Coordinates of C-alpha atoms in Angstrom, one line a residue:
M220 CA 262.5 -6.7 107.6
F221 CA 261.1 -3.1 106.7
T222 CA 262.9 0.0 106.5
L223 CA 261.4 3.4 107.4
F224 CA 259.8 5.6 104.5
L225 CA 262.6 7.7 102.9
L226 CA 263.2 10.5 105.3
S227 CA 261.9 13.2 103.2
L228 CA 258.5 11.4 104.2
W229 CA 258.9 13.1 107.8
L230 CA 258.6 16.5 106.8
A231 CA 256.0 17.5 109.2
T232 CA 256.8 18.5 112.4
F233 CA 254.7 17.4 115.8
T234 CA 253.0 19.3 118.9
T235 CA 253.1 18.2 122.4
A236 CA 251.4 16.7 124.9
Y237 CA 247.8 16.9 125.0
I238 CA 246.1 18.3 128.1
W239 CA 242.2 19.0 128.5
P240 CA 240.8 21.4 127.1
S241 CA 242.6 21.5 124.1
P242 CA 239.4 22.3 121.6
K243 CA 241.3 21.0 118.2
L244 CA 243.2 17.7 120.3
D245 CA 239.6 17.2 122.0
A246 CA 237.5 16.6 118.7
L247 CA 240.0 15.0 117.1
E248 CA 240.7 12.2 120.0
A249 CA 236.9 12.2 120.6
V250 CA 236.5 10.9 116.7
R251 CA 238.8 8.5 117.2
F252 CA 237.9 6.9 120.4
D253 CA 234.4 7.5 120.9
Q254 CA 232.5 5.2 118.9
L255 CA 229.5 4.0 120.2
D256 CA 226.6 4.9 122.9
F257 CA 228.1 8.1 123.7
N258 CA 229.3 10.7 121.3
R259 CA 228.8 8.1 118.2
G260 CA 231.4 8.7 116.3
P261 CA 230.2 9.9 112.4
I262 CA 232.5 7.7 110.7
T263 CA 232.5 3.8 111.8
S264 CA 228.3 3.7 111.5
F265 CA 229.2 3.4 107.7
I266 CA 231.7 0.3 108.0
Q267 CA 229.9 -2.5 110.2
P268 CA 229.4 -5.1 108.7
C269 CA 232.4 -4.3 106.7
S270 CA 230.9 -5.4 103.3
T271 CA 228.5 -2.1 103.9
F272 CA 228.4 -0.2 100.9
S273 CA 226.0 2.9 101.3
F274 CA 225.3 3.6 97.4
D275 CA 223.6 -0.2 97.3
T276 CA 220.0 -0.1 96.3
A277 CA 217.2 -2.2 98.8
G278 CA 217.8 -5.8 97.5
I279 CA 221.2 -5.5 95.4
N280 CA 224.6 -6.7 96.1
S281 CA 227.0 -4.4 94.1
G282 CA 230.3 -6.4 95.1
R283 CA 231.8 -3.2 96.7
S284 CA 232.3 -1.6 99.6
N285 CA 233.1 1.5 101.3
V286 CA 236.4 0.2 103.0
A287 CA 238.1 -0.7 100.2
D288 CA 237.1 2.9 98.5
W289 CA 237.9 4.5 101.4
I290 CA 241.2 2.9 101.6
R291 CA 241.7 3.7 98.0
T292 CA 240.7 7.4 98.2
A293 CA 243.7 8.1 100.8
Y294 CA 246.5 6.5 98.9
H295 CA 245.3 8.1 95.4
D296 CA 245.4 11.7 97.8
M297 CA 248.5 10.7 99.5
A298 CA 250.7 9.7 95.9
T299 CA 250.7 13.0 94.3
H300 CA 253.3 13.7 97.2
N301 CA 256.5 14.5 95.4
V302 CA 259.3 14.3 98.4
Q303 CA 261.3 16.9 96.8
D304 CA 259.5 19.9 96.6
G305 CA 257.2 18.6 99.0
T306 CA 254.3 18.9 97.9
G307 CA 251.4 17.2 97.8
G308 CA 250.6 14.2 100.0
L309 CA 247.3 13.5 102.4
D310 CA 245.1 17.0 102.1
A311 CA 242.3 16.4 100.6
S312 CA 243.0 17.7 96.9
I313 CA 241.1 15.0 95.6
R314 CA 238.1 16.7 96.3
F315 CA 238.5 18.9 93.5
A316 CA 236.4 17.9 90.6
A317 CA 239.6 18.7 88.4
E318 CA 241.6 15.8 90.2
R319 CA 239.2 13.4 89.8
Q320 CA 238.4 13.6 86.4
R321 CA 242.3 12.8 85.9
P322 CA 242.7 9.1 84.1
E323 CA 244.5 8.3 87.0
N324 CA 241.4 8.1 89.3
A325 CA 238.8 6.3 87.1
G326 CA 235.4 5.7 89.5
D327 CA 232.7 7.0 91.1
G328 CA 234.6 5.3 94.5
F329 CA 235.9 9.1 95.4
N330 CA 233.1 10.4 95.0
N331 CA 231.1 8.1 97.3
T332 CA 234.2 8.6 99.8
L333 CA 233.5 12.3 100.1
A334 CA 229.6 12.2 100.1
A335 CA 229.5 9.5 103.3
L336 CA 233.0 11.3 105.0
V337 CA 233.1 15.3 104.2
A338 CA 230.2 15.8 106.6
A339 CA 232.4 14.4 109.4
S340 CA 234.9 17.1 109.0
N341 CA 234.5 20.4 110.7
R342 CA 236.5 23.3 112.6
Y343 CA 238.9 21.3 114.4
V344 CA 239.0 18.0 112.1
S345 CA 240.1 18.7 108.9
I346 CA 238.6 16.8 105.6
A347 CA 241.8 15.0 105.4
D348 CA 242.2 14.3 108.9
I349 CA 238.7 12.5 108.1
L350 CA 240.0 10.7 105.2
A351 CA 243.1 9.4 107.3
L352 CA 240.6 8.7 110.4
A353 CA 239.1 6.7 107.7
V354 CA 242.1 3.7 107.1
V355 CA 241.9 3.6 110.8
M356 CA 239.1 2.6 111.0
V357 CA 239.1 0.1 108.1
V358 CA 242.0 -1.6 109.3
E359 CA 240.9 -1.6 113.2
N360 CA 237.0 -2.9 112.3
C361 CA 237.9 -4.9 109.2
G362 CA 240.1 -7.7 110.9
G363 CA 243.4 -6.1 111.3
T364 CA 245.8 -4.5 114.2
E365 CA 245.7 -1.2 116.0
M366 CA 246.9 1.8 114.1
A367 CA 248.9 5.0 115.4
F368 CA 246.7 8.4 114.0
R369 CA 247.7 11.7 114.3
G370 CA 245.7 14.7 113.5
G371 CA 245.9 18.2 112.4
R372 CA 246.5 17.4 108.7
V373 CA 245.2 21.0 106.5
D374 CA 243.2 20.8 103.6
A375 CA 244.1 21.6 100.0
T376 CA 243.2 25.1 97.9
E377 CA 243.8 23.6 94.9
P378 CA 244.5 20.3 93.1
N379 CA 248.2 18.6 93.1
A380 CA 250.1 17.4 90.5
P381 CA 249.2 14.2 89.2
G382 CA 251.1 11.2 89.2
V383 CA 248.8 8.7 91.0
P384 CA 250.5 4.9 89.7
E385 CA 248.3 3.2 86.8
P386 CA 248.1 -0.4 85.9
Q387 CA 249.3 -0.3 82.5
Q388 CA 252.7 1.3 83.5
D389 CA 255.7 -0.8 83.4
L390 CA 257.8 -1.5 86.9
D391 CA 260.2 1.2 86.3
S392 CA 257.4 3.4 86.3
H393 CA 255.6 2.3 89.6
I394 CA 259.0 2.4 91.1
A395 CA 259.7 5.8 90.5
S396 CA 256.5 6.8 91.0
F397 CA 257.0 5.8 94.7
A398 CA 260.0 6.4 94.9
R399 CA 258.4 10.0 94.4
Q400 CA 256.2 9.8 97.2
G401 CA 258.8 8.6 99.4
V402 CA 258.0 4.8 99.6
T403 CA 261.1 2.3 98.8
Q404 CA 260.8 -0.7 96.3
E405 CA 260.3 -2.7 99.4
E406 CA 257.5 -0.8 101.2
M407 CA 255.7 -0.7 97.5
I408 CA 255.2 -4.2 97.6
G409 CA 253.9 -4.1 100.8
L410 CA 251.8 -1.1 100.4
V411 CA 250.1 -3.0 97.2
A412 CA 249.6 -5.8 98.9
C413 CA 248.1 -4.0 101.8
G414 CA 245.8 -2.0 100.0
H415 CA 244.7 -4.8 98.4
T416 CA 243.7 -7.0 101.2
F417 CA 240.4 -5.1 100.4
G418 CA 237.9 -4.6 97.1
G419 CA 238.9 -5.0 93.7
V420 CA 238.9 -3.9 90.2
Q421 CA 235.8 -2.9 88.9
H422 CA 234.2 -3.8 85.4
D423 CA 232.8 0.2 83.9
P424 CA 235.9 2.2 84.9
F425 CA 238.2 -0.7 83.7
P426 CA 236.5 -2.5 81.1
D427 CA 240.2 -3.1 79.5
I428 CA 241.0 -4.9 82.9
V429 CA 237.7 -6.6 84.2
N430 CA 235.0 -7.9 82.0
E431 CA 231.3 -7.8 82.5
M432 CA 230.4 -11.0 85.0
N433 CA 226.6 -10.4 84.4
L434 CA 225.6 -11.8 88.4
S435 CA 222.8 -10.8 90.8
D436 CA 225.6 -11.0 93.5
N437 CA 227.8 -8.2 92.3
T438 CA 226.2 -6.1 90.1
E439 CA 229.1 -3.9 88.9
S440 CA 231.4 -7.2 88.1
V441 CA 234.1 -6.1 90.8
A442 CA 236.9 -8.9 90.1
H443 CA 238.2 -9.3 94.0
F444 CA 241.7 -9.3 94.7
D445 CA 241.4 -11.7 97.0
S446 CA 238.6 -14.0 98.1
T447 CA 237.9 -12.2 101.5
S448 CA 237.8 -8.9 100.0
F449 CA 235.7 -7.3 102.9
R450 CA 238.0 -8.4 105.5
F451 CA 241.7 -7.3 106.4
D452 CA 243.7 -10.8 105.5
N453 CA 246.9 -11.7 104.5
N454 CA 244.9 -14.0 102.0
V455 CA 246.3 -11.6 99.2
A456 CA 249.5 -12.8 99.8
A457 CA 248.4 -16.2 100.5
E458 CA 246.8 -17.1 97.4
Y459 CA 249.3 -15.2 95.5
I460 CA 252.3 -17.4 96.7
T461 CA 250.1 -20.7 96.0
S462 CA 248.8 -19.4 92.5
S463 CA 244.9 -19.9 93.6
T464 CA 244.7 -15.8 93.1
L465 CA 241.7 -14.5 91.3
N466 CA 243.4 -11.0 91.8
P467 CA 242.5 -9.2 88.2
L468 CA 245.7 -7.3 88.5
V469 CA 248.1 -10.7 88.3
V470 CA 245.9 -13.1 86.5
G471 CA 244.0 -10.9 84.3
F472 CA 243.4 -11.2 80.8
N473 CA 245.6 -8.6 80.0
D474 CA 249.5 -9.2 81.4
T475 CA 249.6 -5.3 80.1
T476 CA 247.4 -4.6 83.3
N477 CA 248.6 -6.6 85.9
S478 CA 250.4 -4.3 87.6
D479 CA 250.2 -6.6 90.5
K480 CA 252.0 -9.4 89.0
R481 CA 255.2 -7.3 88.2
I482 CA 255.6 -5.3 91.8
F483 CA 254.5 -8.4 94.2
G484 CA 257.2 -10.2 91.8
S485 CA 259.9 -7.8 91.4
D486 CA 262.0 -9.0 94.7
G487 CA 261.8 -12.3 93.4
N488 CA 258.9 -12.9 95.6
V489 CA 260.4 -12.4 98.8
T490 CA 258.0 -10.0 100.6
M491 CA 254.7 -11.6 99.4
Q492 CA 256.4 -15.0 100.6
S493 CA 256.6 -13.6 104.2
F494 CA 253.7 -12.2 104.0
S495 CA 251.9 -15.5 103.5
D496 CA 253.8 -17.3 106.0
S497 CA 253.0 -15.1 108.9
P498 CA 249.5 -12.9 108.9
S499 CA 250.8 -11.1 112.1
L500 CA 253.7 -10.1 110.2
F501 CA 251.6 -8.8 107.4
A502 CA 249.0 -7.2 109.9
S503 CA 251.6 -5.0 112.0
T504 CA 253.4 -4.2 108.6
C505 CA 250.2 -3.1 107.0
A506 CA 249.5 -1.0 110.4
D507 CA 253.1 0.4 110.1
L508 CA 252.8 1.3 106.1
F509 CA 249.5 2.8 106.4
A510 CA 249.7 5.2 109.0
R511 CA 253.1 6.4 107.5
M512 CA 251.1 6.7 104.5
I513 CA 248.3 9.0 105.8
D514 CA 251.4 10.6 107.6
T515 CA 252.3 11.7 104.5
V516 CA 251.7 15.3 104.2
P517 CA 252.9 18.8 102.4
R518 CA 256.1 20.3 103.9
G519 CA 255.2 22.5 106.7
V520 CA 252.0 20.7 108.1
E521 CA 252.0 20.1 111.9
L522 CA 250.5 17.0 112.8
T523 CA 249.8 16.2 116.2
E524 CA 251.8 13.3 118.4
V525 CA 250.6 9.8 118.2
L526 CA 246.3 10.2 119.9
S527 CA 245.5 8.0 122.3
P528 CA 242.7 7.8 124.6
L529 CA 242.7 10.5 128.0
P530 CA 242.3 8.4 131.4
V531 CA 239.6 10.3 132.8
K532 CA 238.1 13.4 129.7
P533 CA 234.8 15.7 130.8
V534 CA 232.9 16.0 127.4
F535 CA 230.0 18.5 126.4
L536 CA 230.7 20.5 129.5
E537 CA 228.3 23.7 129.3
L538 CA 228.5 25.9 131.8
T539 CA 225.1 28.8 131.1
L540 CA 223.5 31.5 133.3
A541 CA 219.6 30.9 134.2
N542 CA 217.9 32.5 136.6
D543 CA 220.9 34.8 138.0
T544 CA 222.8 31.1 138.6
L545 CA 225.3 29.6 136.6
Q546 CA 224.5 26.0 135.8
L547 CA 227.2 23.6 135.1
S548 CA 226.4 20.6 133.3
G549 CA 228.4 17.9 131.6
Q550 CA 229.5 13.9 131.7
V551 CA 233.0 12.6 132.0
R552 CA 234.6 9.2 130.2
F553 CA 236.8 6.9 132.1
W554 CA 238.5 5.3 129.7
N555 CA 238.4 1.1 130.0
R556 CA 237.1 1.4 133.5
S557 CA 233.7 -0.2 134.1
E558 CA 231.4 1.3 136.5
A559 CA 232.4 -1.2 139.2
E560 CA 236.2 -0.4 139.0
V561 CA 235.5 3.6 138.4
G562 CA 233.3 3.5 141.5
V563 CA 231.5 6.8 143.4
V564 CA 233.0 9.8 141.3
R565 CA 233.2 13.7 143.1
M566 CA 234.2 16.4 141.3
L567 CA 235.8 18.9 142.9
L568 CA 235.1 22.6 141.9
E569 CA 237.6 25.3 142.5
D570 CA 236.0 28.9 141.9
H571 CA 237.3 32.9 142.3
L572 CA 237.3 33.0 145.7
G573 CA 239.6 30.5 146.8
A574 CA 237.0 27.9 147.7
T575 CA 236.5 24.5 147.4
S576 CA 233.2 22.8 146.9
N577 CA 232.0 19.1 145.7
V578 CA 229.7 17.3 143.7
T579 CA 228.5 13.6 143.4
L580 CA 228.3 12.8 140.0
E581 CA 226.0 10.2 138.7
F582 CA 226.5 6.8 136.5
A583 CA 225.4 7.3 132.8
G584 CA 226.1 4.3 131.4
M585 CA 228.6 2.5 129.2
G586 CA 230.4 3.5 125.9
A587 CA 233.1 1.1 123.6
A588 CA 235.5 1.4 121.0
M589 CA 233.5 0.2 117.6
D590 CA 234.7 -3.3 118.1
G591 CA 233.3 -3.4 121.7
Q592 CA 236.9 -4.4 123.2
V593 CA 237.5 -1.1 124.8
K594 CA 234.6 0.0 127.2
S595 CA 234.1 2.9 128.9
A596 CA 232.4 3.9 132.3
W597 CA 230.5 7.6 131.5
Y598 CA 229.2 9.8 134.7
E599 CA 227.2 13.1 134.1
F600 CA 226.9 15.9 136.2
D601 CA 223.9 19.4 136.3
T602 CA 224.8 21.3 139.6
S603 CA 224.3 24.7 140.7
L604 CA 227.1 27.2 141.3
D605 CA 227.3 31.3 142.6
P606 CA 228.0 33.8 139.9
A607 CA 230.4 35.6 141.6
A608 CA 232.4 32.5 142.7
G609 CA 231.9 31.2 139.6
V610 CA 234.3 28.4 138.9
Q611 CA 238.2 27.4 137.5
L612 CA 239.0 24.3 137.5
V613 CA 237.9 21.3 138.5
R614 CA 239.4 17.6 139.5
F615 CA 237.8 14.5 139.6
V616 CA 238.0 12.0 143.2
V617 CA 237.7 8.3 142.2
N618 CA 238.3 5.5 144.8
G619 CA 240.3 8.2 146.9
A620 CA 242.7 8.7 144.4
V621 CA 242.5 12.0 142.8
E622 CA 242.1 12.1 138.6
D623 CA 243.9 15.8 137.5
Q624 CA 246.4 15.4 134.7
G625 CA 249.0 15.3 137.0
G626 CA 248.2 18.3 139.1
V627 CA 246.9 20.5 136.2
G628 CA 243.5 20.2 137.2
F629 CA 240.9 20.0 134.4
A630 CA 240.6 24.2 133.4
V631 CA 237.0 25.7 132.7
Q632 CA 236.3 29.3 131.1
D633 CA 233.4 31.4 133.0
A634 CA 234.7 35.1 131.4
F635 CA 232.0 34.4 129.1
L636 CA 228.8 31.8 128.6
F637 CA 225.2 31.4 127.0
S638 CA 222.8 33.3 129.0
E639 CA 219.2 32.0 128.8
T640 CA 217.8 34.9 128.3
S641 CA 217.9 34.5 124.8
C642 CA 215.1 34.1 122.8
V643 CA 213.3 33.9 119.7
H644 CA 211.4 37.0 117.2
D645 CA 210.1 34.4 114.6
V646 CA 210.2 31.2 113.3
D647 CA 209.1 30.4 109.8
E648 CA 207.6 27.2 109.6
Q649 CA 208.1 26.3 106.0
S650 CA 212.0 27.2 106.1
G651 CA 212.6 26.3 109.6
E652 CA 214.8 29.8 109.4
A653 CA 214.6 32.1 112.7
T654 CA 215.2 35.1 113.7
G655 CA 215.8 35.8 117.3
R656 CA 218.5 37.8 120.6
L657 CA 221.6 36.4 121.3
D658 CA 222.5 37.2 125.1
V659 CA 226.3 36.2 125.9
A660 CA 227.0 36.4 129.9
V661 CA 230.3 38.2 130.5
R662 CA 232.3 38.4 133.4
H663 CA 233.3 42.1 133.9
D664 CA 236.5 41.6 135.8
T665 CA 237.9 39.5 133.2
A666 CA 241.1 40.8 132.5
N667 CA 242.7 41.7 128.9
L668 CA 239.3 40.5 127.1
S669 CA 239.4 42.1 123.4
R670 CA 236.5 40.8 122.2
V671 CA 233.7 38.4 122.0
Y672 CA 231.8 37.1 118.8
V673 CA 229.5 34.5 117.5
E674 CA 231.3 31.8 115.8
T675 CA 229.2 29.9 112.8
N676 CA 230.3 26.9 111.4
G677 CA 230.6 26.2 107.3
L678 CA 231.9 24.3 104.6
D679 CA 233.9 26.4 101.8
E680 CA 234.5 24.5 98.3
I681 CA 237.8 25.6 98.3
R682 CA 238.9 25.5 101.7
G683 CA 237.0 22.6 103.5
P684 CA 235.5 23.5 107.1
T685 CA 235.4 27.6 108.0
I686 CA 234.0 29.5 111.4
V687 CA 232.7 32.8 110.6
E688 CA 233.0 35.0 113.4
T689 CA 230.9 37.9 113.9
D690 CA 231.5 40.5 116.7
I691 CA 229.3 41.0 119.9
P692 CA 229.4 44.5 120.6
R693 CA 229.5 45.7 124.2
P694 CA 226.7 48.2 125.2
A695 CA 227.3 51.2 126.6
Q696 CA 225.2 50.6 129.6
P697 CA 225.2 46.8 130.1
L698 CA 222.7 45.1 132.0
V699 CA 224.2 43.3 134.9
V700 CA 223.2 40.0 135.8
G701 CA 224.4 37.6 138.6
S702 CA 226.2 40.3 140.3
V703 CA 229.4 39.7 137.8
Y704 CA 228.1 39.4 134.4
E705 CA 226.8 41.6 131.9
L706 CA 224.5 40.5 128.9
W707 CA 226.2 41.6 125.7
S708 CA 223.4 41.2 122.8
L709 CA 223.7 40.4 119.1
E710 CA 220.0 39.9 116.4
V711 CA 220.9 37.1 114.6
N712 CA 219.3 34.6 112.4
S713 CA 219.7 30.8 111.8
T714 CA 218.0 27.6 110.7
V715 CA 216.9 24.5 112.5
V716 CA 219.8 22.6 110.7
G717 CA 222.6 25.3 111.4
G718 CA 224.0 26.0 114.7
F719 CA 226.7 28.4 116.6
T720 CA 229.0 29.5 119.4
I721 CA 230.4 31.8 121.2
G722 CA 234.3 32.9 121.0
A723 CA 236.6 35.1 122.6
E724 CA 239.7 36.6 122.8
I725 CA 241.1 37.1 126.0
G726 CA 245.2 37.9 126.9
G727 CA 246.3 37.3 123.0
E728 CA 244.4 33.7 122.6
T729 CA 241.0 32.7 121.6
Y730 CA 238.4 30.4 123.7
S731 CA 235.2 28.9 122.4
T732 CA 232.7 27.5 123.9
T733 CA 231.7 23.7 123.3
S734 CA 228.4 22.9 122.7
E735 CA 226.1 24.6 119.3
R736 CA 223.3 26.9 120.0
F737 CA 220.4 26.9 117.4
V738 CA 217.7 29.7 117.4
P739 CA 215.0 28.0 117.3
D740 CA 214.9 26.3 120.6
W741 CA 215.3 29.1 122.3
P742 CA 211.8 30.8 123.9
F743 CA 210.2 33.4 122.3
C744 CA 211.0 37.2 123.3
K745 CA 208.2 38.5 125.5

């Protein structure tokens, strides 16, 4: 029944298949799928129950919810898109005060959404990706069906042009506004209905639509779109069709702002009737429309393919130099398999000398998706290696079968790594600021190594998540440790809340360690 968005919506290009390791895809896949027990996702803890509103004080029920704010924020951010010139789209431009202060963006829901979610972004996962992922989490964990998710959105560096539809505008204006976004009239009906399965209209920013209610269980006077405003279901359509709706944009006292009534009825109620008749049609249509909404990005942005969980994925893999020995540790996730289904796991390690060794992994526990329906077995390892032999890649043997990404294996870089000779000079007890010496072990036989550097995470007001690189100089006469490693050192400072990783350029490619280091955690220098 529903056609595709206009072709110009698909200006984004898509990248190739996901092979581990891929720092960006690893991070996106983790925040998308690892939500409980292990590597707990930063978004999902704000969702359950779906009536949660992070800004309610104890004992207060405002009538609002995080999930409604997040859906509205993502749409308003996307609605700046212009299919003709390719500008706007889901790019987190809503974070700029100049954009949030426009009349079309009334209310504090955008501020609340950003306050809850921005911290989940990092160098690999943009703020725009987090806003998109929040929509996926809301739909999947509050009653809807599974959604497709791509990553790779790029955060805007300035506000986008205005253009979000407003309730007082007439139907022709709404049709034109959605068409500019790349949405047909039929899809407009669906997208509005899908968005309005959550939440409602709040009195304070919209006094011309909702009166003060003076209710103890709805202190911010929110007139909800349907009777189940904290759950994804088709009641927004069913109640509209049966004329039992209390939707303030359908039966509001101010007919000028009854925009849902005009939009829903614009095709003679054909679409809304189909939604009312079929909860499954409503769910599948919303999953499709929401997915395409969050994939509406500025022209030239390259999104990933639709992310799927890796069947076998190393996580938190860490290689350090300790007492002239390489220490390799980490975890492995076996997606949608129980401990009994996985059984005994052996890790095969292939080294620089052409030899293969093996280590038996220990069962660590079970992780799960937020809905608890998909559970994954996690195993862990911690083993010592000869520095000269090192390690180039690993494979896993599960129930006699080799798991190695179709023969590719899981590549491990041992060209540069953290040395446990790193130490602290001083820690300020009041501020937590510390100074120390970072030692990095650099394998001296690494070909085409051009630089090694410290990567410090930051959050720039304009650019979003950033990374600051500080080169680590090679000593004129480096200390050789573990027979094949040189120690390169840099004086650093940090705080108890700020960490860093180590990066390098090798053969024109960039690499980074996966675990953050914190100066105050190190031993004091002798």
